Amino acid sequence: MAQRTVPILKRLLRSSSCPSQQRPNALTLWSRSVTYMPRPGDGAPRAVTLIPGDGIGPLVTGAVEQVMEAMHAPVYFEKCEVHGDMKKVPEEVIESIRKNKVCLKGGLETPVGGGVSSLNVQLRKELDLYASLVNCFNLPGLPTRHESVDIVVIRENSEGEYSGLEHEVVPGVVESLKVITKFCSERIAKYAFEYSYLNNRKKVTAVHKANIMKLADGLFLESCREVATKYPGIKYSEIIVDNCCMQLVSKPEQFDVMVTPNLYGNLVANTAAGIAGGTGVMPGVFEQGASAGNVGSEEIVAQNKANPVALLLSSAMMLRHLKFPSFADRLETAVKWVISEGKYRTKDLGGGSTTQQVVDSVIAALD
């Protein structure tokens, strides 16, 4: 069949009845729209738990609400008040997330020191949110030092240095435990390779410090190696975390998907986000991808100049997860068009645009 098809295409492309400037190519001849066959209830609006959070959180989540309403997206939000100075996440918030199975979240401020537990860590433990995914990529219209950056950082999110297992042995001596388990290491490695396989990614790099932490990070590497053997079509490599940081800032285009233990993932994701354009534009699941300064400053909040792009792109990822791909593509295309046209520059990108101006530009681009 293939041998017969080629001559037919060649004859069509050579046809004198088709002017040279209008000749179809093989892709045009055979392309057609993809039809989605819904099942009953697929188009029903979905409930999403919304946590505005602290600092710029209410500004950027408010931006998402406006854009979702403008595009008539099939979601509605159950808004929950959670703030970083609370002792614990309210039980009704946990119940809402469990019921809806999806939560869009603004930044929560975490007090530094003082023994106050992070509500972000509490949420991860309570809901077993074991995987953090941040996509750091170049956006046309947003100049950066490096080009061809498209990195996905997949971070183990439930153990390691973030376990919070620390105590004061004697006055002036604190012991903090790093916990690494084979179960969690294999689980995050499987997630990274499965993500790569389903998204046509070519390479997974494990980030570690097994040259020093031979048992803990050694176990993480051992788990990654075992999982890698089950995905022969995906290239697997390893890199020590300090060399990884140097390679990121000098030649980031060499990385594709990176899988990391908890603490390293936080550092690597923020570094990659900075390289690709800043924390205000890099999406995560389903919150701002990079955590550095994610609650902003009082000045940014007072001037309403928070950058909503990261959370808008995170919302597009959320829509795709909810199986509304057309709405996701529409939102993502509008955001990228606004950036490519240079129609906004919030303060973190050296401009003076307000959050509302960015929102208005995105809504206009939806039409």
CSV table of C-alpha atoms in Angstrom, one decimal:
chain,number,residue,atom,x,y,z
A,1,MET,CA,0.0,0.0,0.0
A,2,ALA,CA,2.8,2.4,0.9
A,3,GLN,CA,4.6,1.7,-2.4
A,4,ARG,CA,1.5,2.6,-4.4
A,5,THR,CA,0.8,5.8,-2.3
A,6,VAL,CA,4.1,7.5,-3.0
A,7,PRO,CA,3.7,7.7,-6.9
A,8,ILE,CA,0.2,9.1,-6.4
A,9,LEU,CA,1.5,11.8,-4.1
A,10,LYS,CA,4.3,12.7,-6.5
A,11,ARG,CA,1.8,13.0,-9.4
A,12,LEU,CA,-0.5,15.2,-7.3
A,13,LEU,CA,2.4,17.4,-6.3
A,14,ARG,CA,3.6,17.8,-10.0
A,15,SER,CA,0.1,18.5,-11.2
A,16,SER,CA,0.0,21.5,-13.6
A,17,SER,CA,-3.5,22.4,-12.5
A,18,CYS,CA,-2.1,23.5,-9.2
A,19,PRO,CA,0.0,26.7,-9.2
A,20,SER,CA,3.4,26.3,-7.7
A,21,GLN,CA,2.7,28.7,-4.9
A,22,GLN,CA,-0.4,26.7,-3.9
A,23,ARG,CA,0.8,23.1,-4.4
A,24,PRO,CA,-0.2,20.9,-1.5
A,25,ASN,CA,2.3,18.8,0.2
A,26,ALA,CA,1.9,15.3,1.5
A,27,LEU,CA,1.0,16.5,5.0
A,28,THR,CA,-1.7,18.8,3.6
A,29,LEU,CA,-3.2,16.1,1.5
A,30,TRP,CA,-3.5,13.6,4.3
A,31,SER,CA,-4.1,15.9,7.3
A,32,ARG,CA,-7.5,15.9,8.9
A,33,SER,CA,-9.0,17.1,12.2
A,34,VAL,CA,-9.0,14.7,15.1
A,35,THR,CA,-12.4,14.0,16.4
A,36,TYR,CA,-12.9,13.5,20.1
A,37,MET,CA,-15.7,11.0,20.9
A,38,PRO,CA,-17.1,12.0,24.3
A,39,ARG,CA,-18.8,9.7,26.7
A,40,PRO,CA,-21.9,10.8,28.7
A,41,GLY,CA,-20.8,13.3,31.3
A,42,ASP,CA,-17.4,14.1,29.8
A,43,GLY,CA,-18.4,17.7,29.3
A,44,ALA,CA,-19.8,18.2,32.8
A,45,PRO,CA,-18.1,21.1,34.7
A,46,ARG,CA,-15.6,19.9,37.2
A,47,ALA,CA,-15.1,21.2,40.7
A,48,VAL,CA,-11.6,22.4,41.6
A,49,THR,CA,-10.4,23.3,45.0
A,50,LEU,CA,-8.8,26.8,45.0
A,51,ILE,CA,-6.3,27.9,47.6
A,52,PRO,CA,-5.4,31.6,46.9
A,53,GLY,CA,-2.7,31.6,49.6
A,54,ASP,CA,-0.6,34.5,50.8
A,55,GLY,CA,1.1,37.5,49.2
A,56,ILE,CA,0.6,37.6,45.5
A,57,GLY,CA,-1.4,34.4,45.7
A,58,PRO,CA,-4.9,36.0,45.6
A,59,LEU,CA,-3.8,38.3,42.7
A,60,VAL,CA,-2.6,35.4,40.5
A,61,THR,CA,-5.4,33.0,41.4
A,62,GLY,CA,-7.9,35.9,40.8
A,63,ALA,CA,-6.3,36.3,37.3
A,64,VAL,CA,-6.9,32.6,36.6
A,65,GLU,CA,-10.6,32.9,37.7
A,66,GLN,CA,-11.1,35.8,35.3
A,67,VAL,CA,-9.6,34.0,32.4
A,68,MET,CA,-11.4,30.8,33.1
A,69,GLU,CA,-14.7,32.7,33.2
A,70,ALA,CA,-13.9,34.6,30.0
A,71,MET,CA,-13.2,31.3,28.1
A,72,HIS,CA,-16.2,29.6,29.6
A,73,ALA,CA,-14.0,26.8,30.8
A,74,PRO,CA,-15.9,23.8,32.2
A,75,VAL,CA,-14.6,24.2,35.8
A,76,TYR,CA,-15.8,25.9,38.9
A,77,PHE,CA,-13.8,26.7,42.0
A,78,GLU,CA,-14.4,25.9,45.6
A,79,LYS,CA,-12.3,28.6,47.3
A,80,CYS,CA,-10.6,27.7,50.6
A,81,GLU,CA,-8.8,30.1,52.9
A,82,VAL,CA,-5.4,28.7,54.0
A,83,HIS,CA,-2.5,30.9,55.2
A,84,GLY,CA,1.0,30.0,56.1
A,85,ASP,CA,0.7,31.2,59.7
A,86,MET,CA,-1.9,28.6,60.5
A,87,LYS,CA,-0.9,25.8,62.7
A,88,LYS,CA,-2.4,23.2,60.3
A,89,VAL,CA,-4.4,22.9,57.1
A,90,PRO,CA,-8.1,23.0,58.0
A,91,GLU,CA,-9.7,19.6,57.7
A,92,GLU,CA,-12.5,20.9,55.5
A,93,VAL,CA,-9.8,21.9,53.0
A,94,ILE,CA,-8.3,18.4,52.9
A,95,GLU,CA,-11.8,17.0,52.5
A,96,SER,CA,-12.4,19.3,49.5
A,97,ILE,CA,-9.2,18.3,47.8
A,98,ARG,CA,-9.9,14.6,48.3
A,99,LYS,CA,-13.4,15.0,47.0
A,100,ASN,CA,-12.4,17.1,43.9
A,101,LYS,CA,-9.1,15.3,43.3
A,102,VAL,CA,-7.7,18.5,41.8
A,103,CYS,CA,-6.4,21.7,43.6
A,104,LEU,CA,-5.1,24.9,42.1
A,105,LYS,CA,-2.9,26.6,44.7
A,106,GLY,CA,-1.3,30.0,45.2
A,107,GLY,CA,1.9,30.3,47.3
A,108,LEU,CA,1.8,29.8,51.1
A,109,GLU,CA,4.2,31.7,53.2
A,110,THR,CA,6.4,29.5,55.3
A,111,PRO,CA,8.0,31.1,58.4
A,112,VAL,CA,11.8,30.8,58.5
A,113,GLY,CA,13.0,29.0,61.7
A,114,GLY,CA,11.1,29.0,64.9
A,115,GLY,CA,10.0,25.3,64.6
A,116,VAL,CA,6.8,26.3,62.7
A,117,SER,CA,5.8,23.5,60.3
A,118,SER,CA,5.3,24.3,56.6
A,119,LEU,CA,1.7,23.9,55.4
A,120,ASN,CA,3.0,23.0,52.0
A,121,VAL,CA,4.8,19.9,53.6
A,122,GLN,CA,1.7,19.1,55.6
A,123,LEU,CA,-0.4,19.0,52.4
A,124,ARG,CA,2.1,16.7,50.7
A,125,LYS,CA,2.1,14.3,53.6
A,126,GLU,CA,-1.6,14.3,54.2
A,127,LEU,CA,-2.5,13.7,50.5
A,128,ASP,CA,0.6,11.7,49.6
A,129,LEU,CA,1.6,14.2,46.9
A,130,TYR,CA,4.8,12.3,46.1
A,131,ALA,CA,5.6,13.9,42.7
A,132,SER,CA,6.4,17.5,41.9
A,133,LEU,CA,6.6,18.4,38.2
A,134,VAL,CA,8.0,21.7,36.9
A,135,ASN,CA,8.4,22.5,33.2
A,136,CYS,CA,11.0,25.1,32.4
A,137,PHE,CA,11.2,26.2,28.8
A,138,ASN,CA,12.0,29.2,26.6
A,139,LEU,CA,9.0,31.3,25.6
A,140,PRO,CA,9.3,33.3,22.3
A,141,GLY,CA,9.3,37.0,23.0
A,142,LEU,CA,10.9,36.5,26.4
A,143,PRO,CA,14.7,37.0,25.9
A,144,THR,CA,17.0,34.8,28.0
A,145,ARG,CA,20.7,34.0,28.0
A,146,HIS,CA,20.1,30.5,26.7
A,147,GLU,CA,18.0,29.1,23.9
A,148,SER,CA,16.5,25.6,23.3
A,149,VAL,CA,15.7,25.1,27.0
A,150,ASP,CA,12.9,22.6,27.6
A,151,ILE,CA,13.5,20.9,31.0
A,152,VAL,CA,11.1,18.9,33.1
A,153,VAL,CA,12.2,18.5,36.7
A,154,ILE,CA,10.4,15.7,38.5
A,155,ARG,CA,11.1,15.8,42.2
A,156,GLU,CA,10.4,13.2,44.9
A,157,ASN,CA,8.1,15.2,47.2
A,158,SER,CA,7.5,13.0,50.3
A,159,GLU,CA,10.7,12.2,52.1
A,160,GLY,CA,14.4,13.2,52.1
A,161,GLU,CA,15.5,16.3,54.0
A,162,TYR,CA,11.8,17.5,53.8
A,163,SER,CA,10.6,14.7,56.2
A,164,GLY,CA,10.9,17.2,59.0
A,165,LEU,CA,12.5,14.6,61.3
A,166,GLU,CA,14.7,16.8,63.5
A,167,HIS,CA,15.2,17.4,67.2
A,168,GLU,CA,17.6,19.0,69.6
A,169,VAL,CA,19.8,16.3,71.1
A,170,VAL,CA,21.3,18.6,73.8
A,171,PRO,CA,21.2,22.4,73.9
A,172,GLY,CA,23.0,23.7,70.9
A,173,VAL,CA,23.1,20.4,69.0
A,174,VAL,CA,20.3,19.6,66.5
A,175,GLU,CA,20.0,16.4,64.6
A,176,SER,CA,18.1,16.4,61.3
A,177,LEU,CA,17.4,13.0,59.6
A,178,LYS,CA,17.4,12.4,55.8
A,179,VAL,CA,15.2,9.5,55.0
A,180,ILE,CA,15.4,7.7,51.6
A,181,THR,CA,13.3,4.5,50.9
A,182,LYS,CA,13.4,2.1,48.0
A,183,PHE,CA,9.6,2.3,47.7
A,184,CYS,CA,9.5,6.1,47.2
A,185,SER,CA,12.7,6.1,45.0
A,186,GLU,CA,11.2,3.5,42.7
A,187,ARG,CA,7.9,5.3,42.7
A,188,ILE,CA,9.3,8.6,41.6
A,189,ALA,CA,11.6,6.9,39.0
A,190,LYS,CA,8.6,5.1,37.5
A,191,TYR,CA,6.7,8.4,37.3
A,192,ALA,CA,9.7,10.1,35.5
A,193,PHE,CA,10.1,7.3,33.0
A,194,GLU,CA,6.4,6.9,32.4
A,195,TYR,CA,6.0,10.7,31.9
A,196,SER,CA,8.9,10.6,29.4
A,197,TYR,CA,7.5,7.7,27.5
A,198,LEU,CA,4.0,9.2,27.2
A,199,ASN,CA,5.3,12.7,26.3
A,200,ASN,CA,7.9,11.6,23.7
A,201,ARG,CA,10.8,12.6,25.9
A,202,LYS,CA,14.2,11.1,25.0
A,203,LYS,CA,16.3,11.2,28.1
A,204,VAL,CA,16.0,11.0,31.9
A,205,THR,CA,18.8,12.3,34.1
A,206,ALA,CA,19.0,11.2,37.8
A,207,VAL,CA,20.5,13.9,40.1
A,208,HIS,CA,22.3,12.7,43.2
A,209,LYS,CA,25.1,13.1,45.7
A,210,ALA,CA,26.0,9.4,46.0
A,211,ASN,CA,29.7,10.1,46.0
A,212,ILE,CA,29.2,11.4,49.6
A,213,MET,CA,25.8,10.1,50.8
A,214,LYS,CA,26.7,6.6,49.5
A,215,LEU,CA,23.8,4.7,51.3
A,216,ALA,CA,20.9,7.2,51.0
A,217,ASP,CA,21.6,8.6,47.5
A,218,GLY,CA,23.1,5.3,46.5
A,219,LEU,CA,19.7,3.7,47.1
A,220,PHE,CA,18.0,6.4,45.1
A,221,LEU,CA,20.4,5.7,42.2
A,222,GLU,CA,20.0,1.9,42.5
A,223,SER,CA,16.2,2.4,42.2
A,224,CYS,CA,16.5,4.6,39.1
A,225,ARG,CA,18.8,2.2,37.4
A,226,GLU,CA,16.4,-0.7,38.0
A,227,VAL,CA,13.5,1.2,36.5
A,228,ALA,CA,15.6,2.5,33.6
A,229,THR,CA,16.1,-1.1,32.4
A,230,LYS,CA,12.3,-1.4,31.7
A,231,TYR,CA,12.4,1.6,29.3
A,232,PRO,CA,15.1,0.8,26.8
A,233,GLY,CA,13.9,3.5,24.4
A,234,ILE,CA,14.7,6.2,26.8
A,235,LYS,CA,18.3,7.2,27.4
A,236,TYR,CA,19.4,7.2,31.1
A,237,SER,CA,22.2,9.2,32.7
A,238,GLU,CA,23.3,10.3,36.1
A,239,ILE,CA,24.9,13.6,37.4
A,240,ILE,CA,26.2,14.8,40.8
A,241,VAL,CA,24.1,17.7,42.0
A,242,ASP,CA,26.9,20.3,42.2
A,243,ASN,CA,28.0,19.5,38.7
A,244,CYS,CA,24.4,19.5,37.6
A,245,CYS,CA,24.0,23.1,38.8
A,246,MET,CA,27.1,24.2,36.9
A,247,GLN,CA,25.9,22.4,33.7
A,248,LEU,CA,22.5,24.0,34.1
A,249,VAL,CA,23.8,27.5,34.0
A,250,SER,CA,26.4,26.8,31.3
A,251,LYS,CA,24.6,24.4,28.9
A,252,PRO,CA,21.0,23.8,30.0
A,253,GLU,CA,19.9,22.5,26.5
A,254,GLN,CA,21.6,19.1,27.3
A,255,PHE,CA,18.9,18.2,29.8
A,256,ASP,CA,15.5,16.8,29.1
A,257,VAL,CA,13.7,15.1,32.0
A,258,MET,CA,15.5,15.2,35.4
A,259,VAL,CA,14.5,13.1,38.4
A,260,THR,CA,15.7,14.1,41.8
A,261,PRO,CA,15.3,13.5,45.5
A,262,ASN,CA,13.4,16.1,47.4
A,263,LEU,CA,15.9,18.9,48.4
A,264,TYR,CA,17.9,18.7,45.1
A,265,GLY,CA,14.7,19.0,43.1
A,266,ASN,CA,13.8,22.3,44.8
A,267,LEU,CA,17.3,23.7,44.0
A,268,VAL,CA,17.4,22.4,40.4
A,269,ALA,CA,13.8,23.5,39.6
A,270,ASN,CA,14.4,27.0,40.8
A,271,THR,CA,17.7,27.2,38.9
A,272,ALA,CA,16.1,25.9,35.7
A,273,ALA,CA,13.2,28.3,36.1
A,274,GLY,CA,15.6,31.3,36.4
A,275,ILE,CA,17.5,30.2,33.3
A,276,ALA,CA,14.3,29.9,31.2
A,277,GLY,CA,12.7,33.2,32.2
A,278,GLY,CA,12.0,33.5,35.9
A,279,THR,CA,9.8,32.0,38.6
A,280,GLY,CA,6.8,34.1,37.5
A,281,VAL,CA,6.4,32.3,34.2
A,282,MET,CA,7.3,28.6,34.8
A,283,PRO,CA,4.3,26.3,35.5
A,284,GLY,CA,4.0,23.4,37.9
A,285,VAL,CA,1.3,20.9,38.9
A,286,PHE,CA,-0.9,22.8,39.8
A,287,GLU,CA,0.8,25.8,41.2
A,288,GLN,CA,3.6,28.2,40.4
A,289,GLY,CA,6.5,25.9,39.3
A,290,ALA,CA,9.4,27.5,41.1
A,291,SER,CA,9.0,28.3,44.8
A,292,ALA,CA,11.6,31.2,45.1
A,293,GLY,CA,9.7,34.3,46.2
A,294,ASN,CA,6.4,32.8,45.2
A,295,VAL,CA,4.5,34.9,47.8
A,296,GLY,CA,6.1,38.1,46.4
A,297,SER,CA,6.8,41.3,48.3
A,298,GLU,CA,4.4,43.7,49.9
A,299,GLU,CA,5.4,46.3,47.2
A,300,ILE,CA,4.3,44.0,44.4
A,301,VAL,CA,1.0,43.2,46.1
A,302,ALA,CA,0.3,46.9,46.8
A,303,GLN,CA,1.0,47.9,43.2
A,304,ASN,CA,-0.9,44.8,41.8
A,305,LYS,CA,2.1,43.9,39.6
A,306,ALA,CA,2.3,40.2,40.3
A,307,ASN,CA,3.1,38.0,37.2
A,308,PRO,CA,0.2,35.6,36.6
A,309,VAL,CA,1.7,33.7,33.7
A,310,ALA,CA,3.1,30.8,35.7
A,311,LEU,CA,-0.3,30.0,37.2
A,312,LEU,CA,-2.1,30.6,33.9
A,313,LEU,CA,0.1,28.0,32.3
A,314,SER,CA,-0.3,25.7,35.3
A,315,SER,CA,-4.1,26.1,34.8
A,316,ALA,CA,-3.6,24.9,31.2
A,317,MET,CA,-1.9,21.8,32.5
A,318,MET,CA,-4.8,21.3,34.9
A,319,LEU,CA,-7.3,21.6,32.1
A,320,ARG,CA,-5.4,19.0,30.1
A,321,HIS,CA,-5.3,16.7,33.2
A,322,LEU,CA,-9.1,17.1,33.5
A,323,LYS,CA,-9.4,16.0,29.8
A,324,PHE,CA,-10.4,19.3,28.4
A,325,PRO,CA,-7.5,19.5,25.9
A,326,SER,CA,-9.1,22.1,23.6
A,327,PHE,CA,-9.6,24.6,26.4
A,328,ALA,CA,-6.0,23.9,27.6
A,329,ASP,CA,-4.6,24.6,24.1
A,330,ARG,CA,-6.7,27.7,23.8
A,331,LEU,CA,-5.4,29.1,27.1
A,332,GLU,CA,-1.8,28.2,26.5
A,333,THR,CA,-1.9,29.6,23.0
A,334,ALA,CA,-3.3,32.9,24.2
A,335,VAL,CA,-0.7,33.3,27.0
A,336,LYS,CA,2.2,32.4,24.6
A,337,TRP,CA,0.9,34.9,22.0
A,338,VAL,CA,0.7,37.7,24.5
A,339,ILE,CA,4.3,37.0,25.5
A,340,SER,CA,5.5,36.7,21.9
A,341,GLU,CA,3.9,40.0,21.0
A,342,GLY,CA,5.6,41.7,24.0
A,343,LYS,CA,2.3,43.0,25.3
A,344,TYR,CA,3.3,42.8,28.9
A,345,ARG,CA,6.3,43.1,31.2
A,346,THR,CA,5.5,42.7,34.9
A,347,LYS,CA,8.0,44.0,37.5
A,348,ASP,CA,9.9,40.7,37.7
A,349,LEU,CA,10.7,41.0,34.0
A,350,GLY,CA,11.8,44.6,34.2
A,351,GLY,CA,8.5,46.2,33.2
A,352,GLY,CA,5.6,48.1,34.7
A,353,SER,CA,2.5,46.1,33.6
A,354,THR,CA,-0.1,45.3,36.3
A,355,THR,CA,-1.6,41.9,36.8
A,356,GLN,CA,-4.9,43.1,35.4
A,357,GLN,CA,-3.2,44.4,32.2
A,358,VAL,CA,-1.7,40.9,31.6
A,359,VAL,CA,-5.2,39.4,32.2
A,360,ASP,CA,-6.8,41.8,29.8
A,361,SER,CA,-4.3,40.9,27.1
A,362,VAL,CA,-4.8,37.2,27.6
A,363,ILE,CA,-8.6,37.5,27.5
A,364,ALA,CA,-8.3,39.6,24.3
A,365,ALA,CA,-6.0,36.9,22.7
A,366,LEU,CA,-8.6,34.2,23.5
A,367,ASP,CA,-10.9,35.7,20.8
